[in-house]
Amino acid sequence: MTGRVTETPTEKLYERFPHLRKIDLLWGSPECRKFIFLLMTDTRGGTRQGFPKEHAGTIMALLMEHDRRFPQFEHEIGHHDQRWGHDVGQRRGFR
C-alpha cells in the first residue's frame, strides 16, 4: 500500500506546492472538486501565473480522477464560477 489517497501520482506536485496536500484531506467531497477546479481558474483578475506544465497536468489528472470516482460531484458549481452567468447550473440542468 502506497498510502496515497489518489491513483494519480502527487509526490512531485506536493513537494513543489506543499499547501496542495489539502487535496488529500478533502478527497471524495464536493469541496475537493471545487478546490481543484479553482486551482485551474484565474480568480485573481489576470495576475495568476499558472502552474508549470508538469504540475498543471497532475492537477488536471486529479480533477478527472475525482470526477470519475465521485461522479455525484462532477457538476458542482460554486458561487465563484460566474464566468458564464449566474444561471449556468440551470441552463445545463445542474442542481
Short mmCIF file of C-alpha atoms in Angstrom, two decimals:
data_model
loop_
_atom_site.label_atom_id
_atom_site.label_comp_id
_atom_site.label_asym_id
_atom_site.label_seq_id
_atom_site.Cartn_x
_atom_site.Cartn_y
_atom_site.Cartn_z
CA MET A 1 0.00 0.00 0.00
CA THR A 2 1.40 3.36 -1.01
CA GLY A 3 -0.59 5.41 1.47
CA ARG A 4 -1.84 7.61 -1.36
CA VAL A 5 -5.45 8.69 -1.47
CA THR A 6 -5.42 9.14 -5.24
CA GLU A 7 -4.39 6.95 -8.13
CA THR A 8 -2.73 9.98 -9.69
CA PRO A 9 0.89 10.36 -8.52
CA THR A 10 1.07 13.56 -6.46
CA GLU A 11 4.52 13.36 -4.87
CA LYS A 12 6.19 15.93 -7.14
CA LEU A 13 3.18 18.25 -7.01
CA TYR A 14 3.09 18.20 -3.20
CA GLU A 15 6.86 18.55 -2.97
CA ARG A 16 6.74 21.76 -5.02
CA PHE A 17 3.40 23.03 -3.63
CA PRO A 18 3.01 21.62 -0.09
CA HIS A 19 -0.21 23.55 0.54
CA LEU A 20 -1.91 21.40 -2.12
CA ARG A 21 -1.78 18.41 0.25
CA LYS A 22 -5.16 19.77 1.23
CA ILE A 23 -6.45 17.76 -1.75
CA ASP A 24 -5.80 14.53 0.16
CA LEU A 25 -7.77 15.83 3.15
CA LEU A 26 -10.74 16.87 1.00
CA TRP A 27 -10.62 13.91 -1.41
CA GLY A 28 -14.05 12.46 -2.18
CA SER A 29 -16.01 15.57 -1.26
CA PRO A 30 -17.67 18.35 -3.25
CA GLU A 31 -15.21 20.75 -1.60
CA CYS A 32 -12.31 18.83 -3.11
CA ARG A 33 -13.70 19.16 -6.61
CA LYS A 34 -14.27 22.88 -6.13
CA PHE A 35 -10.75 23.32 -4.73
CA ILE A 36 -9.12 21.51 -7.66
CA PHE A 37 -11.29 23.38 -10.14
CA LEU A 38 -10.29 26.70 -8.59
CA LEU A 39 -6.62 25.80 -8.98
CA MET A 40 -7.16 25.84 -12.74
CA THR A 41 -9.22 29.03 -12.76
CA ASP A 42 -7.91 32.58 -12.73
CA THR A 43 -9.55 34.04 -9.66
CA ARG A 44 -7.01 36.87 -9.35
CA GLY A 45 -8.07 39.18 -12.15
CA GLY A 46 -5.42 38.08 -14.62
CA THR A 47 -2.49 38.11 -12.20
CA ARG A 48 -2.35 34.34 -11.65
CA GLN A 49 0.77 32.89 -13.28
CA GLY A 50 -0.48 29.33 -13.50
CA PHE A 51 1.33 26.11 -12.72
CA PRO A 52 4.30 24.68 -14.59
CA LYS A 53 3.20 22.27 -17.32
CA GLU A 54 4.10 19.11 -15.36
CA HIS A 55 2.09 20.20 -12.32
CA ALA A 56 -0.82 21.57 -14.35
CA GLY A 57 -1.11 18.12 -15.92
CA THR A 58 -1.20 16.49 -12.49
CA ILE A 59 -3.91 18.89 -11.33
CA MET A 60 -5.98 18.16 -14.44
CA ALA A 61 -5.49 14.41 -13.87
CA LEU A 62 -6.67 14.82 -10.28
CA LEU A 63 -9.81 16.61 -11.41
CA MET A 64 -10.54 13.93 -13.98
CA GLU A 65 -9.91 11.14 -11.46
CA HIS A 66 -12.14 12.82 -8.89
CA ASP A 67 -14.94 13.19 -11.44
CA ARG A 68 -14.58 9.55 -12.46
CA ARG A 69 -14.55 8.22 -8.91
CA PHE A 70 -17.12 10.62 -7.48
CA PRO A 71 -19.48 11.47 -10.36
CA GLN A 72 -22.09 12.81 -7.96
CA PHE A 73 -19.91 15.93 -7.53
CA GLU A 74 -18.92 16.37 -11.17
CA HIS A 75 -21.35 19.20 -11.76
CA GLU A 76 -20.72 21.06 -8.53
CA ILE A 77 -20.56 24.72 -9.40
CA GLY A 78 -19.76 27.17 -6.66
CA HIS A 79 -20.56 30.83 -6.29
CA HIS A 80 -17.04 31.53 -7.56
CA ASP A 81 -17.82 30.31 -11.09
CA GLN A 82 -19.70 33.23 -12.54
CA ARG A 83 -17.87 33.37 -15.87
CA TRP A 84 -20.86 32.01 -17.80
CA GLY A 85 -23.50 33.95 -15.91
CA HIS A 86 -25.36 33.36 -12.71
CA ASP A 87 -27.70 30.75 -14.19
CA VAL A 88 -25.08 28.33 -15.56
CA GLY A 89 -26.38 25.46 -13.45
CA GLN A 90 -29.95 25.99 -14.56
CA ARG A 91 -29.08 26.23 -18.25
CA ARG A 92 -27.28 22.91 -18.19
CA GLY A 93 -29.67 21.16 -15.85
CA PHE A 94 -27.21 21.10 -12.95
CA ARG A 95 -28.50 21.30 -9.45
#
